[in-house]
Coordinates of C-alpha atoms and ligand atoms in Angstrom, one line a residue:
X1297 CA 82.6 33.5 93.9
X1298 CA 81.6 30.7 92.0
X1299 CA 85.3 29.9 90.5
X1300 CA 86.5 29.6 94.0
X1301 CA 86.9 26.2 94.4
X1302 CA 86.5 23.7 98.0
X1303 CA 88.0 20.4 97.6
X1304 CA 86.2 17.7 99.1
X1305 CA 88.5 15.3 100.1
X1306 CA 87.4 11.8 101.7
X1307 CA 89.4 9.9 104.2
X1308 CA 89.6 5.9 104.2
X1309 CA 92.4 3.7 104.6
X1310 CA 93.3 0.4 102.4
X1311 CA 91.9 -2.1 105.1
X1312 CA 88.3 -2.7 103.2
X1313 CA 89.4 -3.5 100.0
X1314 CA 89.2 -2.0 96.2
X1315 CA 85.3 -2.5 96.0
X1316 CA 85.0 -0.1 99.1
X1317 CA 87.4 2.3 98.0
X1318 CA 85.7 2.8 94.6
X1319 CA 82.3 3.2 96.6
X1320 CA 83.8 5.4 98.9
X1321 CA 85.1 7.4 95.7
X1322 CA 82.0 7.5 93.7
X1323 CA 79.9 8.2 96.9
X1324 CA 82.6 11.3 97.5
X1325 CA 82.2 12.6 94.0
X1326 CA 77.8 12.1 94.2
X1327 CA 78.0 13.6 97.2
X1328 CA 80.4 17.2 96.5
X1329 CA 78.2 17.4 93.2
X1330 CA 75.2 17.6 94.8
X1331 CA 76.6 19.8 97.6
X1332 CA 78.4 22.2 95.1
X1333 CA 75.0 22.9 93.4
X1334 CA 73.7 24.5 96.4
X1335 CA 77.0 26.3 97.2
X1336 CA 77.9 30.1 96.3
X1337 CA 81.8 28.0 95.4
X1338 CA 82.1 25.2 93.5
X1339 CA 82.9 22.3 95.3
X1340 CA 84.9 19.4 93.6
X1341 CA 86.1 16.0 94.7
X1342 CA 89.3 15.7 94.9
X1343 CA 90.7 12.2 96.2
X1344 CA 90.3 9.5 98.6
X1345 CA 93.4 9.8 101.4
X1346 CA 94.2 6.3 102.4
X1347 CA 98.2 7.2 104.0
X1348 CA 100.1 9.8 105.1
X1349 CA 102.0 10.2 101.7
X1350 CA 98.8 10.9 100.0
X1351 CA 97.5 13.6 102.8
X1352 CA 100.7 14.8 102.2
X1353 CA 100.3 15.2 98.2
X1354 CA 96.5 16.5 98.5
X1355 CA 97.6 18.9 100.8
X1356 CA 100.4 20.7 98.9
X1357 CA 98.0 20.6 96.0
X1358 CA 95.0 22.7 97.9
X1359 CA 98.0 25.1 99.0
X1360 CA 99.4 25.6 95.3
X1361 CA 96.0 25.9 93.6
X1362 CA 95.3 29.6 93.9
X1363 CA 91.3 29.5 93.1
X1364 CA 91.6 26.5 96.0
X1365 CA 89.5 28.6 99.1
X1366 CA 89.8 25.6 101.6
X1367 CA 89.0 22.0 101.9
X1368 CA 85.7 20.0 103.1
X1369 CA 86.8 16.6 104.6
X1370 CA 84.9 13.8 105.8
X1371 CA 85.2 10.2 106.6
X1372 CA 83.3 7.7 104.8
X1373 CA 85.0 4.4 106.8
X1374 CA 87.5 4.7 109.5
X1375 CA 90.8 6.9 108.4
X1376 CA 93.5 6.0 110.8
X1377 CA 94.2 9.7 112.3
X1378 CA 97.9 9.7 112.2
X1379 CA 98.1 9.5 108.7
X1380 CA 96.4 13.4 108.8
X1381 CA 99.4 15.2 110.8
X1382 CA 101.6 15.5 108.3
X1383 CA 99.2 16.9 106.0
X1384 CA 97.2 18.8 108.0
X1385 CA 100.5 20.5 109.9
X1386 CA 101.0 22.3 106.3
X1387 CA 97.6 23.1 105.2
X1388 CA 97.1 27.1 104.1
X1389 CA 93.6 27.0 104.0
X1390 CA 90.6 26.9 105.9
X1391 CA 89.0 23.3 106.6
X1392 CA 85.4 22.0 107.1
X1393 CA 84.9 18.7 109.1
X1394 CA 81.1 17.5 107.4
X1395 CA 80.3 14.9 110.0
X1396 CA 77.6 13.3 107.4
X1397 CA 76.8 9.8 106.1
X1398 CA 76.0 8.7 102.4
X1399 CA 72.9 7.3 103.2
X1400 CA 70.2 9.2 105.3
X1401 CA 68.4 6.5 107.3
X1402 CA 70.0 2.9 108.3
X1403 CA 69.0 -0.2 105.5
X1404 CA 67.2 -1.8 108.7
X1405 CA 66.1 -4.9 106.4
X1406 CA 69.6 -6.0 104.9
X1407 CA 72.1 -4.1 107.1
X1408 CA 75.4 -6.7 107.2
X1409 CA 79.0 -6.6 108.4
X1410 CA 80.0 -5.5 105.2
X1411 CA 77.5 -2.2 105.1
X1412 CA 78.8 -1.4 108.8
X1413 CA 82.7 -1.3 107.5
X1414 CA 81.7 0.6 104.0
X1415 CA 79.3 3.1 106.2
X1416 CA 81.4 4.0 109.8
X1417 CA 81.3 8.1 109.6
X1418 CA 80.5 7.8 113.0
X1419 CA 83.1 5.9 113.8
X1420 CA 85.9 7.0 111.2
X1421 CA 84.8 11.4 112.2
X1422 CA 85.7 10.6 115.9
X1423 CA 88.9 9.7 115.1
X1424 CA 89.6 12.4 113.0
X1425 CA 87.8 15.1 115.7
X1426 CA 90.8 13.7 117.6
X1427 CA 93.8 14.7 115.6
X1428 CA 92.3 17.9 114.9
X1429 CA 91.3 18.7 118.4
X1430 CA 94.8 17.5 119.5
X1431 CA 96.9 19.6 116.9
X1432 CA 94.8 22.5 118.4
X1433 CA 92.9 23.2 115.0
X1434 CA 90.6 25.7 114.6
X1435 CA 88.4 24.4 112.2
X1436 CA 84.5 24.0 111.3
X1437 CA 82.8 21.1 111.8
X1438 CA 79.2 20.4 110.6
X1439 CA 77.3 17.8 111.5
X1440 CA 74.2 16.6 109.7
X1441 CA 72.7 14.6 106.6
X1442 CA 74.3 16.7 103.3
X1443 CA 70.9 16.8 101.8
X1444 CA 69.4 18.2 104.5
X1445 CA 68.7 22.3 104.2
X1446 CA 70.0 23.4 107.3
X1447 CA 73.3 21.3 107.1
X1448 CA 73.6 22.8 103.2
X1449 CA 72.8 26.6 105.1
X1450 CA 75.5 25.9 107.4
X1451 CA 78.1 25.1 105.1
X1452 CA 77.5 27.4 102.8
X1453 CA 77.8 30.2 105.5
X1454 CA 81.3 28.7 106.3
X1455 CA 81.9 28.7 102.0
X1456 CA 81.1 32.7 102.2
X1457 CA 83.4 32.8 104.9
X1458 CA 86.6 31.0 103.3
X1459 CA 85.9 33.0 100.3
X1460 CA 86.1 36.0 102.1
X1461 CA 89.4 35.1 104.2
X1462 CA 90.7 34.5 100.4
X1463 CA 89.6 38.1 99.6
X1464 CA 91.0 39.6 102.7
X1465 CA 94.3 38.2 101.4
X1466 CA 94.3 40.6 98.4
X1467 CA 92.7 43.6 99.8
X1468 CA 94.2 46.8 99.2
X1469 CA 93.7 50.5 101.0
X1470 CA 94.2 53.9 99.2
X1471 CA 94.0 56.3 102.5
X1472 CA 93.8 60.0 101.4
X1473 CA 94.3 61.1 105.2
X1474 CA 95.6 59.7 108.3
X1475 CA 93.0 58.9 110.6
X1476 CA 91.1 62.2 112.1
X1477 CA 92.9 64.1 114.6
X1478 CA 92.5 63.1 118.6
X1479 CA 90.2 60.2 117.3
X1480 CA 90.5 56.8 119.0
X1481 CA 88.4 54.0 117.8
X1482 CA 89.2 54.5 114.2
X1483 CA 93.3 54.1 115.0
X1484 CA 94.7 50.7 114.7
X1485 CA 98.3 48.5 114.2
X1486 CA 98.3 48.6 110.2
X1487 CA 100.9 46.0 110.5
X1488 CA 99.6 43.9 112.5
X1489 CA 96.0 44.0 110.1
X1490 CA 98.6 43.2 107.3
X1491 CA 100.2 39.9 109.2
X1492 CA 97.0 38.6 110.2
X1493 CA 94.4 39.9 107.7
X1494 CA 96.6 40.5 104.5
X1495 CA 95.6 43.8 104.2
X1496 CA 97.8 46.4 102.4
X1497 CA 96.9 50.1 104.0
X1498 CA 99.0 52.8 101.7
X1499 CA 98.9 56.0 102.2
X1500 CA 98.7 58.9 99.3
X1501 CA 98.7 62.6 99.2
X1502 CA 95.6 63.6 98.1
X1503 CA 97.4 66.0 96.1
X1504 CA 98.4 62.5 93.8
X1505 CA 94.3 62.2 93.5
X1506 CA 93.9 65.8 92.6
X1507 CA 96.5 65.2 89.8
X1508 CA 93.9 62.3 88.5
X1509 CA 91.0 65.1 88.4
X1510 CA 92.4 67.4 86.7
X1511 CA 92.7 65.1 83.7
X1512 CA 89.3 64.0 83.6
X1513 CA 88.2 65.2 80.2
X1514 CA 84.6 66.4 79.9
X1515 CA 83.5 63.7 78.0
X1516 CA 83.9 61.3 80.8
X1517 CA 82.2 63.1 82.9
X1518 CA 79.5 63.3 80.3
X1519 CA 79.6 59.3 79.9
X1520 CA 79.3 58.9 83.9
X1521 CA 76.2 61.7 84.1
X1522 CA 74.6 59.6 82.0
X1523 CA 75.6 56.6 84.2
X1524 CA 74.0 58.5 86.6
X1525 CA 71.1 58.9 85.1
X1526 CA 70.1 55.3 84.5
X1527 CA 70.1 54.8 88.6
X1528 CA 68.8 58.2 90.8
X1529 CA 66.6 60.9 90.3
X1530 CA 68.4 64.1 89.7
X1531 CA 66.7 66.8 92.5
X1532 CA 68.8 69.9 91.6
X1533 CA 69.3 71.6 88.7
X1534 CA 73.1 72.8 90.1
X1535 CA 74.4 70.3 87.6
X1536 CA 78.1 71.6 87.6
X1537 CA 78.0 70.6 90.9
X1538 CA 77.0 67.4 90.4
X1539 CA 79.5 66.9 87.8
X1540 CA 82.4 67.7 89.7
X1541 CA 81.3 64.3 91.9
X1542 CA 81.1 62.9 88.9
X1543 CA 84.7 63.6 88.0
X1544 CA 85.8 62.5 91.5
X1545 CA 84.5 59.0 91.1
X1546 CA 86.2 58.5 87.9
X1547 CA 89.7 60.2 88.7
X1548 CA 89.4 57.8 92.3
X1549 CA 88.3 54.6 89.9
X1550 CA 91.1 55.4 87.5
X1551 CA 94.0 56.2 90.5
X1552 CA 93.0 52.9 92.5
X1553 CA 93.4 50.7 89.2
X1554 CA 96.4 52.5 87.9
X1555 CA 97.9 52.1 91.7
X1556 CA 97.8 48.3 91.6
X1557 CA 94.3 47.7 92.9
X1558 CA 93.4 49.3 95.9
X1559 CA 89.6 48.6 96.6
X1560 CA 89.3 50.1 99.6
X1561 CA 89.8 53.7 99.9
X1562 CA 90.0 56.4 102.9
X1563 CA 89.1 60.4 102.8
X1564 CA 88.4 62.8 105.3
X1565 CA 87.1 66.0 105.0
X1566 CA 89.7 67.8 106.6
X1567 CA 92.3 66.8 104.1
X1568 CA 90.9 67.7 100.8
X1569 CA 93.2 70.5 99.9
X1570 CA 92.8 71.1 95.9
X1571 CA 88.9 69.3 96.1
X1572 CA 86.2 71.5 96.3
X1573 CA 83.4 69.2 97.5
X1574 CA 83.8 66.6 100.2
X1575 CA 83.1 63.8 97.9
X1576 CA 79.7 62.1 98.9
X1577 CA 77.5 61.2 95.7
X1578 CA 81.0 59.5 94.2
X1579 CA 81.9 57.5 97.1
X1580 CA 78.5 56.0 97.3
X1581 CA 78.2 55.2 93.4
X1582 CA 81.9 53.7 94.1
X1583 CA 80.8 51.8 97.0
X1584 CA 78.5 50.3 93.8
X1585 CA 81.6 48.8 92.1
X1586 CA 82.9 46.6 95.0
X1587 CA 84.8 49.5 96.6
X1588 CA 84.8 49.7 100.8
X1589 CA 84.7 53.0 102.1
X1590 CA 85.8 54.4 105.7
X1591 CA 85.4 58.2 106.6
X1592 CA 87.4 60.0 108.6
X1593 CA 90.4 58.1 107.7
X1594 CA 89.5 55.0 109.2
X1595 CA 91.1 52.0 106.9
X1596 CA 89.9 49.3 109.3
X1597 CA 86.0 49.7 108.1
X1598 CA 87.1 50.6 104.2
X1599 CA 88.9 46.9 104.1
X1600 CA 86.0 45.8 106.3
X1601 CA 83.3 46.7 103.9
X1602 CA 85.6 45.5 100.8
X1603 CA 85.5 41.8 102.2
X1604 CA 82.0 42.0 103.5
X1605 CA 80.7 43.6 100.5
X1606 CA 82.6 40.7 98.1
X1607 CA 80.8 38.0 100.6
X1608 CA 77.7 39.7 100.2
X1609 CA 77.6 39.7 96.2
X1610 CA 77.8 43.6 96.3
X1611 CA 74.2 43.6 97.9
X1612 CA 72.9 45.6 101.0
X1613 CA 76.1 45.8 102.6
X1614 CA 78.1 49.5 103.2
X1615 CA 79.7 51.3 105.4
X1616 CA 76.9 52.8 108.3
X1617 CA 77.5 55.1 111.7
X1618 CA 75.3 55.1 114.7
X1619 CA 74.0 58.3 114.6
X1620 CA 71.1 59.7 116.6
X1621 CA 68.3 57.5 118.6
X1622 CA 64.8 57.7 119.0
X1623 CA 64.5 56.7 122.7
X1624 CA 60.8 56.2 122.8
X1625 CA 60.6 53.9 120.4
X1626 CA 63.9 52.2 120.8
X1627 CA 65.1 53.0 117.3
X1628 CA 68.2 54.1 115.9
X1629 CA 69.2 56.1 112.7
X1630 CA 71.7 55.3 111.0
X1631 CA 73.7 57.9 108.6
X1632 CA 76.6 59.7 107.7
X1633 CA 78.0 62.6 106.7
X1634 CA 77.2 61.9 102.5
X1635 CA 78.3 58.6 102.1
X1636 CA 75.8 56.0 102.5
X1637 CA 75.8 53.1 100.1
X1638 CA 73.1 53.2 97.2
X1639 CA 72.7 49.4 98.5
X1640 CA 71.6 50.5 100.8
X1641 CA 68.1 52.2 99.2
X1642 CA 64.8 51.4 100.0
X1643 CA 63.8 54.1 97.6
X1644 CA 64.9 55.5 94.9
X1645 CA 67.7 57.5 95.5
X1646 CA 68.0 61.5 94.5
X1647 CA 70.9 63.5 93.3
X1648 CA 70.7 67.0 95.5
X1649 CA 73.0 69.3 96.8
X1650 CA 72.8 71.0 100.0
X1651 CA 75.9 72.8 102.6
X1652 CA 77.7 71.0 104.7
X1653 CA 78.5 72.2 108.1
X1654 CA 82.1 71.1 108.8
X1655 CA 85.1 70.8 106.3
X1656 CA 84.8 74.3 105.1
X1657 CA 83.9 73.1 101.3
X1658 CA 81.4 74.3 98.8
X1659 CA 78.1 72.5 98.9
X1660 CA 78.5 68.6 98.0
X1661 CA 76.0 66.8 96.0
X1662 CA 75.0 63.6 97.6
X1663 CA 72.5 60.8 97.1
X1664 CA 69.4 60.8 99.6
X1665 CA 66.6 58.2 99.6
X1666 CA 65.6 55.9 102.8
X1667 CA 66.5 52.8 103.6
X1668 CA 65.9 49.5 103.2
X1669 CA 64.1 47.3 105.5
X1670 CA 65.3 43.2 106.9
X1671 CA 64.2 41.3 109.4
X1672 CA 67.6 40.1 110.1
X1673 CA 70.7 42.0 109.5
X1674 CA 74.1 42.6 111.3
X1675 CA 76.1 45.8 112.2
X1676 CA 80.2 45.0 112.5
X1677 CA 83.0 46.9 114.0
X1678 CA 86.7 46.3 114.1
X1679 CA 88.7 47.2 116.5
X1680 CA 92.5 47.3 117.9
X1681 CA 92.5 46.0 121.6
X1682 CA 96.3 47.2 121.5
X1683 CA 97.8 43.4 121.4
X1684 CA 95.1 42.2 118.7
X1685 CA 92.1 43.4 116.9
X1686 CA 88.2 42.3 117.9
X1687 CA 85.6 41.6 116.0
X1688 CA 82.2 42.7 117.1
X1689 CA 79.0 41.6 115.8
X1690 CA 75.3 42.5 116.2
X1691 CA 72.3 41.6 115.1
X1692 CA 70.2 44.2 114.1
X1693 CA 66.7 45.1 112.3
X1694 CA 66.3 47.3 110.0
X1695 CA 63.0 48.8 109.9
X1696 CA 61.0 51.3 107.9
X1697 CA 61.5 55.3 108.9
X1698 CA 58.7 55.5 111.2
X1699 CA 58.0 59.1 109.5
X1700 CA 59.3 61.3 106.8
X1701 CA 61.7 63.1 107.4
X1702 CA 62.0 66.1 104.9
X1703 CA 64.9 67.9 106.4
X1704 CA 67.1 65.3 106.8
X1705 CA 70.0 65.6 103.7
X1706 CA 71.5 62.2 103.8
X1707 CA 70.7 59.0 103.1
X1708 CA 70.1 56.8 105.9
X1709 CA 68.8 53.5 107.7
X1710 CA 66.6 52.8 110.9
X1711 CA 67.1 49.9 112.8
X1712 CA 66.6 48.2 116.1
X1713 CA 69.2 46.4 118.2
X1714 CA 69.5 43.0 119.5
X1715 CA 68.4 41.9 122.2
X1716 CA 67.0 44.9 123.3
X1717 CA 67.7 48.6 122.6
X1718 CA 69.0 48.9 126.2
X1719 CA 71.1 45.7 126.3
X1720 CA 72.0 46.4 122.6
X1721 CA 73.7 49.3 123.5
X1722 CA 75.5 48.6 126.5
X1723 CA 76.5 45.3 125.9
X1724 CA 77.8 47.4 122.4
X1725 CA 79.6 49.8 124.7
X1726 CA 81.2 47.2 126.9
X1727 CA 82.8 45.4 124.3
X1728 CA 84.1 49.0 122.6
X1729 CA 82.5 48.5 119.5
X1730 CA 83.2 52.0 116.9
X1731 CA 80.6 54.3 115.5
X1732 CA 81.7 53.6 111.7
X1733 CA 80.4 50.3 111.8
X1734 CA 80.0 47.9 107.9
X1735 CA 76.2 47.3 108.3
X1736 CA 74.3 44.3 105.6
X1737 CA 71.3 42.9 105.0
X1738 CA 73.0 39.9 103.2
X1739 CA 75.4 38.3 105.7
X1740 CA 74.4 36.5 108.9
X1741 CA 76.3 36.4 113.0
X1742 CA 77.2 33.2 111.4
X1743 CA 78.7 34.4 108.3
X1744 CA 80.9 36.8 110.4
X1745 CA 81.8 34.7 113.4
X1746 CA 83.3 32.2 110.9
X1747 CA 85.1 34.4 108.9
X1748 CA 86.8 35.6 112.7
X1749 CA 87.4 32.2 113.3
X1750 CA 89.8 31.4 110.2
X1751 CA 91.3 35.0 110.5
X1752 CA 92.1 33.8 114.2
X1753 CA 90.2 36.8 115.5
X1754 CA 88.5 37.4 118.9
X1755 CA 84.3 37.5 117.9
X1756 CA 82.0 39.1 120.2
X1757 CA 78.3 38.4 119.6
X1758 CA 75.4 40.5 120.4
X1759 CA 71.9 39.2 119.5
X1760 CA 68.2 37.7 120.8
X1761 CA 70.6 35.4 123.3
X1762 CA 72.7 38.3 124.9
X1763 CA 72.5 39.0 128.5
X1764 CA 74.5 41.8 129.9
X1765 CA 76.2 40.4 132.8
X1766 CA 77.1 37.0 131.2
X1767 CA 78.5 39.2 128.0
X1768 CA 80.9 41.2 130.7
X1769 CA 81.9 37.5 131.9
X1770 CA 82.5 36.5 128.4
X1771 CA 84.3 39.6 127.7
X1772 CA 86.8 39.1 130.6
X1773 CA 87.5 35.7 129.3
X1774 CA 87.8 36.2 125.7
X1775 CA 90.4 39.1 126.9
X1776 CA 92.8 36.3 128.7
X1777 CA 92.3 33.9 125.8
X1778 CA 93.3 36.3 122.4
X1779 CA 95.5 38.6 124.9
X1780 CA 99.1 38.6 123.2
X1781 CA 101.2 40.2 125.3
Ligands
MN1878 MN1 82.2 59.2 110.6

């Protein structure tokens, strides 16, 4: 994430003088070095604007410059606004407003005229809030001192973001199934996702895949054993078993690179004809390697966890399903039917094999261990509203099993809803949030309502703040306001 690049671009206007301008410029340049340090981007100064013809110019250069994620702007003297709207009606990418001042406090001792005209953020950021407010922009803005930690938090959280909407643009979907029969919540417009998210959903026979296993040669299958080895525990000694998972990670690796780069990819085990195992243990190691994974045929969550997973470094972040409560103690546990993400572990994780129930296959081998714990984390689900999609977020806890749980054949996570587990869950309901769900530990409400705000989406939050009848009010609203047709 670090080559992505967010230009900082300063706005002034010729008015001051050459002396100002070159403050204004080295000021710029001090200022995105300092902030690019503490950024998971780099951020680079890029030029003073001074007239239209130069927005202009900048502009079409953040379009064209493909490692360009989006722009930081900010006005160190007053920038006449009408020189943006040119510019700014052609800009791709996303932009952040830092309402911030070179210097922290006022120089109460020698402050002059000429410090007031070099210094006017507060003066030249109004009149840009203007233009943008009037062009109906949906930008960021941050205001506060861009030393200060929780102004650098901030805009780093809207970095993640723009990195992410840059990732979304290239995300790819392998689905190996259409989405499972009379289900709902995992259906949605794949055309629509592609317009407004840039994702490319493909479907593939998962007789194509089959062809990929049957040429995995037993030496790389020996190579990925020992892969294996260096990471989990193995708990059975049905090794052939294992090693068939083995040779379904590679052959799905090798078919998604071969295919053009999918790195999301979509099974379900009612399609699996020419498979014998349901694949669980290769799916998680995948989900290791930057892949997003939905069950069940549901492509929305596999290109879902491919952008959260890239904003969260490949960290604690995985595909997840609301599964079965604990109503005393306001707890949920979170599973699946194998396919829990290894970043997920909060022990070490175990290779066993045990039957599966539905799908009609021989016993898979899977990776079980318990999960992690965070005081903060979020759950997200996507979903098609029928004129748009909605993007629900909640914070969440996860906590330590509150006992063992020997029987249990999966890997899993407990956690605890915001506000409440009562509110949690209704307000969740209300707002038709799925059961397949991308849960991490990594990425914050913030991250996620950001990242909906530059993909144009509808964000539902549910945390500490929520109350249910105020969310139902909200829910009404944001209905009329992202309604399309
Ligand atoms: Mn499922």
């Amino acid at each position: 994430m670090k080559e992505k690049i967010v230009y900082f671009i300063a706005g002034s206007q010729t008015l001051y003088g050459d002396d100002v301008l070159e403050h204004v410029r080295q000021h710029s340049e001090e200022m995105a070095n300092y902030i690019s340090e503490r950024m998971p981007v780099t951020v680079k100064y890029l030029t003073t604007c001074k007239s239209n013809d130069e927005v202009v110019a900048a502009v079409k250069q953040v379009n064209a410059d493909d490692n360009c994620i989006g722009i930081i702007t900010w006005c160190h003297t007053f920038s006449p606004a009408k020189m943006w709207i040119n510019g700014l009606r052609m800009l791709q990418k996303p932009m952040c407003h830092l309402a911030t001042q070179y210097n922290e406090r006022l120089p109460y001792d020698t402050i002059d005229m000429d410090f007031m005209n070099e210094n006017q953020a507060a003066h030249g950021d109004r009149e840009f809030g203007y233009i943008i407010a009037r062009m109906r922009m949906d930008n960021k803005v941050i205001a506060g001192y861009y030393k200060e930690e929780e102004t650098l938090a901030r805009l780093a959280a809207w970095c993640k973001a723009a990195a992410g909407l840059a990732f979304s643009k290239t995300v790819k979907v392998a689905r190996f199934s259409d989405n499972m029969r009379n289900v709902a919540v995992t259906e949605g417009d794949k055309v629509d996702a592609h317009i407004n998210l840039g994702w490319q959903v493909d479907f593939y026979p998962v007789g194509e895949l089959v062809e990929y296993i049957d040429l995995v040669t037993e030496e790389e299958v020996d190579a990925q054993m020992a892969e294996y080895a260096t990471r989990y525990t193995m708990g059975t000694d049905r090794i052939d078993v294992v090693r068939e998972q083995a040779k379904y990670e590679i052959a799905i690796d090798k078919f998604c690179k071969d295919k053009g780069g999918y790195i999301g990819i979509v099974d379900h085990f009612g399609t699996l004809q020419g498979m014998n195992q349901l694949p669980g243990l290769a799916i998680q190691d995948l989900q290791l390697k930057g892949y997003g994974f939905g069950a069940e045929g549901d492509w929305k969550v596999a290109a879902l966890g491919a952008v959260m997973q890239y904003m969260a470094d490949q960290k604690g972040t995985g595909l997840m399903e609301d599964y079965t409560y604990d109503m005393a103690d306001g707890l949920c546990l979170g599973a699946h039917m194998l396919e829990v993400s290894p970043q997920f572990a909060g022990t070490k994780p175990e290779i066993q094999v045990h039957p599966l129930g539905i799908g009609g296959k021989s016993d898979p081998a899977r990776l079980v261990f318990e999960g992690i714990e965070a005081p903060e984390a979020v759950a997200v689900s996507m979903i098609d509203m029928g004129d748009r999609m909605r993007l629900i977020i909640q914070k969440i806890e996860l906590v330590k099993y509150p006992k063992r749980m020997p029987n249990l054949p999966v890997a899993g996570l407990m956690w605890k809803y915001k506000p409440n587990f009562k509110t949690g869950i209704e307000a969740w309901i209300y707002a038709g949030g799925a059961h397949h769900t991308v849960v991490s530990s990594r990425l914050t409400v913030q991250d996620m309502v950001d990242l909906a705000n530059m993909w144009g989406m509808e964000a539902v939050v549910i945390d500490e703040n929520t109350e249910i009848n105020e969310f139902k009010r909200q829910l009404m609203l944001t209905d009329i306001i992202y309604r399309r047709k």
